[in-house]
mmCIF file with all atom_site columns, C-alpha atoms in Angstrom:
data_model
loop_
_atom_site.group_PDB
_atom_site.id
_atom_site.type_symbol
_atom_site.label_atom_id
_atom_site.label_alt_id
_atom_site.label_comp_id
_atom_site.label_asym_id
_atom_site.label_entity_id
_atom_site.label_seq_id
_atom_site.pdbx_PDB_ins_code
_atom_site.Cartn_x
_atom_site.Cartn_y
_atom_site.Cartn_z
_atom_site.occupancy
_atom_site.B_iso_or_equiv
_atom_site.pdbx_formal_charge
_atom_site.auth_seq_id
_atom_site.auth_comp_id
_atom_site.auth_asym_id
_atom_site.auth_atom_id
_atom_site.pdbx_PDB_model_num
ATOM 1   C CA . MET A 1 1   ? -20.708 18.249  -54.747 1.00 87.00 ? 1   MET A CA 1
ATOM 2   C CA . GLN A 1 2   ? -20.499 15.994  -51.891 1.00 97.00 ? 2   GLN A CA 1
ATOM 3   C CA . THR A 1 3   ? -17.673 13.910  -50.659 1.00 98.00 ? 3   THR A CA 1
ATOM 4   C CA . ILE A 1 4   ? -17.667 10.685  -49.367 1.00 98.00 ? 4   ILE A CA 1
ATOM 5   C CA . PHE A 1 5   ? -14.606 9.529   -47.442 1.00 98.00 ? 5   PHE A CA 1
ATOM 6   C CA . VAL A 1 6   ? -12.911 5.768   -48.190 1.00 98.00 ? 6   VAL A CA 1
ATOM 7   C CA . LEU A 1 7   ? -11.115 5.205   -45.030 1.00 98.00 ? 7   LEU A CA 1
ATOM 8   C CA . ASN A 1 8   ? -9.175  1.744   -45.370 1.00 98.00 ? 8   ASN A CA 1
ATOM 9   C CA . GLY A 1 9   ? -7.034  0.309   -42.284 1.00 98.00 ? 9   GLY A CA 1
ATOM 10  C CA . PRO A 1 10  ? -3.843  -1.728  -41.761 1.00 97.00 ? 10  PRO A CA 1
ATOM 11  C CA . ASN A 1 11  ? -2.538  -3.966  -44.585 1.00 94.00 ? 11  ASN A CA 1
ATOM 12  C CA . LEU A 1 12  ? -4.894  -2.911  -47.248 1.00 96.00 ? 12  LEU A CA 1
ATOM 13  C CA . ASN A 1 13  ? -2.529  -1.595  -49.131 1.00 95.00 ? 13  ASN A CA 1
ATOM 14  C CA . LEU A 1 14  ? -1.243  -5.399  -49.660 1.00 91.00 ? 14  LEU A CA 1
ATOM 15  C CA . LEU A 1 15  ? -4.492  -6.232  -51.490 1.00 87.00 ? 15  LEU A CA 1
ATOM 16  C CA . GLY A 1 16  ? -3.811  -7.944  -54.460 1.00 87.00 ? 16  GLY A CA 1
ATOM 17  C CA . THR A 1 17  ? -0.631  -10.041 -53.173 1.00 81.00 ? 17  THR A CA 1
ATOM 18  C CA . ARG A 1 18  ? -2.034  -10.396 -49.588 1.00 75.00 ? 18  ARG A CA 1
ATOM 19  C CA . GLU A 1 19  ? -4.016  -13.450 -48.865 1.00 71.00 ? 19  GLU A CA 1
ATOM 20  C CA . PRO A 1 20  ? -5.911  -13.518 -52.467 1.00 70.00 ? 20  PRO A CA 1
ATOM 21  C CA . GLU A 1 21  ? -7.589  -17.036 -51.283 1.00 73.00 ? 21  GLU A CA 1
ATOM 22  C CA . ILE A 1 22  ? -9.335  -14.550 -48.993 1.00 70.00 ? 22  ILE A CA 1
ATOM 23  C CA . TYR A 1 23  ? -9.175  -11.174 -50.318 1.00 70.00 ? 23  TYR A CA 1
ATOM 24  C CA . GLY A 1 24  ? -8.702  -11.404 -54.023 1.00 72.00 ? 24  GLY A CA 1
ATOM 25  C CA . SER A 1 25  ? -6.395  -10.188 -56.668 1.00 76.00 ? 25  SER A CA 1
ATOM 26  C CA . ASP A 1 26  ? -7.571  -6.701  -56.864 1.00 91.00 ? 26  ASP A CA 1
ATOM 27  C CA . THR A 1 27  ? -5.397  -4.021  -55.615 1.00 94.00 ? 27  THR A CA 1
ATOM 28  C CA . LEU A 1 28  ? -6.678  -1.173  -53.366 1.00 96.00 ? 28  LEU A CA 1
ATOM 29  C CA . ASP A 1 29  ? -5.503  0.955   -56.513 1.00 96.00 ? 29  ASP A CA 1
ATOM 30  C CA . ASP A 1 30  ? -7.870  -0.876  -58.760 1.00 97.00 ? 30  ASP A CA 1
ATOM 31  C CA . ILE A 1 31  ? -10.789 -0.556  -56.251 1.00 97.00 ? 31  ILE A CA 1
ATOM 32  C CA . ALA A 1 32  ? -10.271 2.871   -55.819 1.00 98.00 ? 32  ALA A CA 1
ATOM 33  C CA . GLN A 1 33  ? -10.092 3.284   -59.642 1.00 98.00 ? 33  GLN A CA 1
ATOM 34  C CA . ALA A 1 34  ? -13.658 1.785   -60.113 1.00 97.00 ? 34  ALA A CA 1
ATOM 35  C CA . LEU A 1 35  ? -14.868 3.752   -57.199 1.00 98.00 ? 35  LEU A CA 1
ATOM 36  C CA . HIS A 1 36  ? -13.765 6.756   -58.808 1.00 98.00 ? 36  HIS A CA 1
ATOM 37  C CA . GLU A 1 37  ? -16.033 5.758   -61.917 1.00 97.00 ? 37  GLU A CA 1
ATOM 38  C CA . GLN A 1 38  ? -18.840 5.035   -59.810 1.00 98.00 ? 38  GLN A CA 1
ATOM 39  C CA . ALA A 1 39  ? -18.608 8.029   -58.248 1.00 98.00 ? 39  ALA A CA 1
ATOM 40  C CA . LYS A 1 40  ? -19.087 10.348  -61.204 1.00 97.00 ? 40  LYS A CA 1
ATOM 41  C CA . GLY A 1 41  ? -21.883 8.404   -61.960 1.00 97.00 ? 41  GLY A CA 1
ATOM 42  C CA . LEU A 1 42  ? -23.534 8.503   -58.705 1.00 98.00 ? 42  LEU A CA 1
ATOM 43  C CA . GLY A 1 43  ? -22.959 12.743  -58.533 1.00 97.00 ? 43  GLY A CA 1
ATOM 44  C CA . VAL A 1 44  ? -20.688 12.455  -55.821 1.00 98.00 ? 44  VAL A CA 1
ATOM 45  C CA . GLU A 1 45  ? -17.007 12.770  -55.144 1.00 98.00 ? 45  GLU A CA 1
ATOM 46  C CA . ILE A 1 46  ? -14.661 10.189  -53.377 1.00 98.00 ? 46  ILE A CA 1
ATOM 47  C CA . ASP A 1 47  ? -11.803 10.578  -51.169 1.00 98.00 ? 47  ASP A CA 1
ATOM 48  C CA . VAL A 1 48  ? -9.840  7.437   -50.876 1.00 98.00 ? 48  VAL A CA 1
ATOM 49  C CA . ARG A 1 49  ? -7.365  6.639   -48.041 1.00 98.00 ? 49  ARG A CA 1
ATOM 50  C CA . GLN A 1 50  ? -5.082  4.076   -46.797 1.00 98.00 ? 50  GLN A CA 1
ATOM 51  C CA . THR A 1 51  ? -3.545  3.948   -43.309 1.00 98.00 ? 51  THR A CA 1
ATOM 52  C CA . ASN A 1 52  ? -1.720  1.310   -41.231 1.00 98.00 ? 52  ASN A CA 1
ATOM 53  C CA . HIS A 1 53  ? -1.882  3.615   -37.903 1.00 98.00 ? 53  HIS A CA 1
ATOM 54  C CA . GLU A 1 54  ? -5.042  3.386   -35.368 1.00 98.00 ? 54  GLU A CA 1
ATOM 55  C CA . GLY A 1 55  ? -4.495  7.044   -34.741 1.00 98.00 ? 55  GLY A CA 1
ATOM 56  C CA . VAL A 1 56  ? -4.639  8.518   -38.391 1.00 98.00 ? 56  VAL A CA 1
ATOM 57  C CA . LEU A 1 57  ? -8.127  6.751   -38.883 1.00 98.00 ? 57  LEU A CA 1
ATOM 58  C CA . VAL A 1 58  ? -9.445  8.716   -36.246 1.00 98.00 ? 58  VAL A CA 1
ATOM 59  C CA . ASP A 1 59  ? -8.320  11.905  -37.300 1.00 98.00 ? 59  ASP A CA 1
ATOM 60  C CA . TRP A 1 60  ? -9.735  11.315  -40.736 1.00 98.00 ? 60  TRP A CA 1
ATOM 61  C CA . LEU A 1 61  ? -12.884 10.444  -39.204 1.00 98.00 ? 61  LEU A CA 1
ATOM 62  C CA . HIS A 1 62  ? -12.788 13.626  -37.548 1.00 98.00 ? 62  HIS A CA 1
ATOM 63  C CA . GLU A 1 63  ? -11.939 15.168  -40.746 1.00 98.00 ? 63  GLU A CA 1
ATOM 64  C CA . ALA A 1 64  ? -14.886 13.968  -42.566 1.00 98.00 ? 64  ALA A CA 1
ATOM 65  C CA . ARG A 1 65  ? -17.280 15.928  -39.843 1.00 98.00 ? 65  ARG A CA 1
ATOM 66  C CA . GLU A 1 66  ? -14.836 19.106  -39.914 1.00 98.00 ? 66  GLU A CA 1
ATOM 67  C CA . VAL A 1 67  ? -15.492 19.430  -43.903 1.00 98.00 ? 67  VAL A CA 1
ATOM 68  C CA . GLY A 1 68  ? -19.017 18.166  -44.023 1.00 98.00 ? 68  GLY A CA 1
ATOM 69  C CA . ALA A 1 69  ? -18.334 14.693  -45.643 1.00 98.00 ? 69  ALA A CA 1
ATOM 70  C CA . LYS A 1 70  ? -21.595 13.250  -46.768 1.00 98.00 ? 70  LYS A CA 1
ATOM 71  C CA . ALA A 1 71  ? -20.533 9.911   -45.289 1.00 98.00 ? 71  ALA A CA 1
ATOM 72  C CA . VAL A 1 72  ? -17.934 7.811   -44.641 1.00 98.00 ? 72  VAL A CA 1
ATOM 73  C CA . LEU A 1 73  ? -16.992 4.174   -45.833 1.00 98.00 ? 73  LEU A CA 1
ATOM 74  C CA . LEU A 1 74  ? -14.669 2.705   -43.368 1.00 98.00 ? 74  LEU A CA 1
ATOM 75  C CA . ASN A 1 75  ? -12.637 -0.655  -43.950 1.00 98.00 ? 75  ASN A CA 1
ATOM 76  C CA . ALA A 1 76  ? -10.795 -0.727  -40.562 1.00 97.00 ? 76  ALA A CA 1
ATOM 77  C CA . GLY A 1 77  ? -9.312  -4.225  -41.203 1.00 95.00 ? 77  GLY A CA 1
ATOM 78  C CA . ALA A 1 78  ? -8.110  -5.498  -37.777 1.00 94.00 ? 78  ALA A CA 1
ATOM 79  C CA . TYR A 1 79  ? -8.935  -2.520  -36.258 1.00 97.00 ? 79  TYR A CA 1
ATOM 80  C CA . THR A 1 80  ? -12.720 -3.268  -36.755 1.00 97.00 ? 80  THR A CA 1
ATOM 81  C CA . HIS A 1 81  ? -11.949 -5.669  -33.737 1.00 94.00 ? 81  HIS A CA 1
ATOM 82  C CA . THR A 1 82  ? -10.380 -4.137  -31.586 1.00 95.00 ? 82  THR A CA 1
ATOM 83  C CA . SER A 1 83  ? -10.812 -0.403  -31.589 1.00 97.00 ? 83  SER A CA 1
ATOM 84  C CA . ILE A 1 84  ? -13.042 1.307   -29.233 1.00 98.00 ? 84  ILE A CA 1
ATOM 85  C CA . ALA A 1 85  ? -11.316 4.538   -30.438 1.00 98.00 ? 85  ALA A CA 1
ATOM 86  C CA . LEU A 1 86  ? -12.791 4.333   -33.790 1.00 98.00 ? 86  LEU A CA 1
ATOM 87  C CA . LEU A 1 87  ? -16.294 3.522   -32.206 1.00 98.00 ? 87  LEU A CA 1
ATOM 88  C CA . ASP A 1 88  ? -15.888 6.249   -30.054 1.00 98.00 ? 88  ASP A CA 1
ATOM 89  C CA . ALA A 1 89  ? -14.883 8.703   -33.226 1.00 98.00 ? 89  ALA A CA 1
ATOM 90  C CA . ILE A 1 90  ? -17.864 7.211   -35.417 1.00 98.00 ? 90  ILE A CA 1
ATOM 91  C CA . LYS A 1 91  ? -20.134 7.986   -32.509 1.00 98.00 ? 91  LYS A CA 1
ATOM 92  C CA . ALA A 1 92  ? -18.717 11.350  -32.070 1.00 98.00 ? 92  ALA A CA 1
ATOM 93  C CA . ILE A 1 93  ? -18.709 12.866  -35.704 1.00 98.00 ? 93  ILE A CA 1
ATOM 94  C CA . GLY A 1 94  ? -22.055 12.918  -36.763 1.00 98.00 ? 94  GLY A CA 1
ATOM 95  C CA . VAL A 1 95  ? -21.243 11.531  -40.086 1.00 98.00 ? 95  VAL A CA 1
ATOM 96  C CA . PRO A 1 96  ? -22.805 8.378   -41.146 1.00 98.00 ? 96  PRO A CA 1
ATOM 97  C CA . VAL A 1 97  ? -20.474 5.422   -41.179 1.00 98.00 ? 97  VAL A CA 1
ATOM 98  C CA . ILE A 1 98  ? -20.636 2.517   -43.573 1.00 98.00 ? 98  ILE A CA 1
ATOM 99  C CA . GLU A 1 99  ? -18.807 -0.600  -42.581 1.00 98.00 ? 99  GLU A CA 1
ATOM 100 C CA . VAL A 1 100 ? -17.232 -2.328  -45.304 1.00 97.00 ? 100 VAL A CA 1
ATOM 101 C CA . HIS A 1 101 ? -15.318 -5.633  -45.418 1.00 95.00 ? 101 HIS A CA 1
ATOM 102 C CA . LEU A 1 102 ? -14.157 -7.479  -48.568 1.00 93.00 ? 102 LEU A CA 1
ATOM 103 C CA . SER A 1 103 ? -14.633 -11.029 -46.633 1.00 85.00 ? 103 SER A CA 1
ATOM 104 C CA . ASP A 1 104 ? -17.208 -12.268 -44.143 1.00 88.00 ? 104 ASP A CA 1
ATOM 105 C CA . PRO A 1 105 ? -15.623 -11.603 -40.639 1.00 81.00 ? 105 PRO A CA 1
ATOM 106 C CA . SER A 1 106 ? -18.723 -13.526 -39.308 1.00 82.00 ? 106 SER A CA 1
ATOM 107 C CA . LYS A 1 107 ? -17.789 -16.851 -41.401 1.00 78.00 ? 107 LYS A CA 1
ATOM 108 C CA . ARG A 1 108 ? -13.972 -16.495 -40.350 1.00 81.00 ? 108 ARG A CA 1
ATOM 109 C CA . GLU A 1 109 ? -12.287 -16.700 -37.216 1.00 77.00 ? 109 GLU A CA 1
ATOM 110 C CA . GLU A 1 110 ? -14.168 -15.910 -33.448 1.00 88.00 ? 110 GLU A CA 1
ATOM 111 C CA . PHE A 1 111 ? -12.191 -12.841 -32.910 1.00 79.00 ? 111 PHE A CA 1
ATOM 112 C CA . ARG A 1 112 ? -13.265 -11.389 -35.990 1.00 77.00 ? 112 ARG A CA 1
ATOM 113 C CA . HIS A 1 113 ? -17.218 -12.021 -34.976 1.00 88.00 ? 113 HIS A CA 1
ATOM 114 C CA . ILE A 1 114 ? -16.913 -8.700  -32.777 1.00 91.00 ? 114 ILE A CA 1
ATOM 115 C CA . SER A 1 115 ? -17.178 -5.301  -34.601 1.00 95.00 ? 115 SER A CA 1
ATOM 116 C CA . TYR A 1 116 ? -16.735 -2.176  -32.974 1.00 97.00 ? 116 TYR A CA 1
ATOM 117 C CA . VAL A 1 117 ? -16.871 -0.386  -36.311 1.00 97.00 ? 117 VAL A CA 1
ATOM 118 C CA . GLY A 1 118 ? -20.472 -2.085  -36.620 1.00 96.00 ? 118 GLY A CA 1
ATOM 119 C CA . MET A 1 119 ? -21.611 -0.557  -33.233 1.00 97.00 ? 119 MET A CA 1
ATOM 120 C CA . GLY A 1 120 ? -21.404 2.806   -34.336 1.00 98.00 ? 120 GLY A CA 1
ATOM 121 C CA . ALA A 1 121 ? -21.910 2.514   -38.019 1.00 98.00 ? 121 ALA A CA 1
ATOM 122 C CA . VAL A 1 122 ? -25.039 2.740   -40.091 1.00 98.00 ? 122 VAL A CA 1
ATOM 123 C CA . ASP A 1 123 ? -24.838 -0.063  -42.247 1.00 98.00 ? 123 ASP A CA 1
ATOM 124 C CA . GLU A 1 124 ? -22.650 -2.757  -43.085 1.00 97.00 ? 124 GLU A CA 1
ATOM 125 C CA . VAL A 1 125 ? -21.674 -4.281  -46.293 1.00 98.00 ? 125 VAL A CA 1
ATOM 126 C CA . LYS A 1 126 ? -19.438 -7.632  -46.201 1.00 96.00 ? 126 LYS A CA 1
ATOM 127 C CA . GLY A 1 127 ? -18.450 -10.592 -48.086 1.00 94.00 ? 127 GLY A CA 1
ATOM 128 C CA . LEU A 1 128 ? -18.768 -9.580  -51.448 1.00 95.00 ? 128 LEU A CA 1
ATOM 129 C CA . GLY A 1 129 ? -15.170 -8.917  -52.609 1.00 93.00 ? 129 GLY A CA 1
ATOM 130 C CA . PRO A 1 130 ? -14.086 -5.944  -54.236 1.00 95.00 ? 130 PRO A CA 1
ATOM 131 C CA . ARG A 1 131 ? -18.482 -5.279  -54.797 1.00 96.00 ? 131 ARG A CA 1
ATOM 132 C CA . SER A 1 132 ? -18.442 -4.524  -50.852 1.00 97.00 ? 132 SER A CA 1
ATOM 133 C CA . TYR A 1 133 ? -16.600 -1.057  -51.597 1.00 98.00 ? 133 TYR A CA 1
ATOM 134 C CA . SER A 1 134 ? -19.373 -0.438  -54.762 1.00 98.00 ? 134 SER A CA 1
ATOM 135 C CA . VAL A 1 135 ? -22.527 -1.480  -53.005 1.00 98.00 ? 135 VAL A CA 1
ATOM 136 C CA . ALA A 1 136 ? -21.522 0.582   -49.832 1.00 98.00 ? 136 ALA A CA 1
ATOM 137 C CA . LEU A 1 137 ? -20.975 3.637   -52.219 1.00 98.00 ? 137 LEU A CA 1
ATOM 138 C CA . GLU A 1 138 ? -24.340 3.413   -53.781 1.00 98.00 ? 138 GLU A CA 1
ATOM 139 C CA . LYS A 1 139 ? -25.811 3.278   -50.084 1.00 98.00 ? 139 LYS A CA 1
ATOM 140 C CA . ALA A 1 140 ? -23.700 6.036   -48.995 1.00 98.00 ? 140 ALA A CA 1
ATOM 141 C CA . ALA A 1 141 ? -24.603 8.102   -52.154 1.00 98.00 ? 141 ALA A CA 1
ATOM 142 C CA . ALA A 1 142 ? -28.405 7.579   -51.589 1.00 97.00 ? 142 ALA A CA 1
ATOM 143 C CA . LEU A 1 143 ? -28.258 8.707   -47.856 1.00 96.00 ? 143 LEU A CA 1
#
C-alpha cells in the first residue's frame, strides 16, 4: 500500500486552542484521526507528523523520497512564507507535494501572501478548515 506523508509545521500542535476563530476548534489529533479513516477508504496509508523545527521538515521531505512516498501533504505553517530551504527540498525530492492551509493566507496579512512552498507544490488546498486536509488527501490519492 502506498504511503502519503502528512507533514505539519510550527504551532500546529496547538490547534484546538490557538486562535480558534482562525483555525477552528479541532486538534491536530482530531484531524489525523479523520484522515486515517479516510485513507483506509482511499486505499492508502498516511504518516502524520508535526514539528516546530524547519530542518526536521526538510529531513522528513527527504525521507518521503527515500521511502518512495506517493505524495506529501504539507502544512508548513509560517515556514510557508519564509523557507527557501523547504522550497529547495520540495523541488529536489521528486515526490508530489500538496500545500495545505486551514485558513486562506491570501485573505490574511500581506506577509502571508507569498508562499515558497506553493512555488514547488503541485497543488494547494486552503481556507476550508480541517476539510483542507481531507480534500488534499483525496487529491494526493488520485495522483
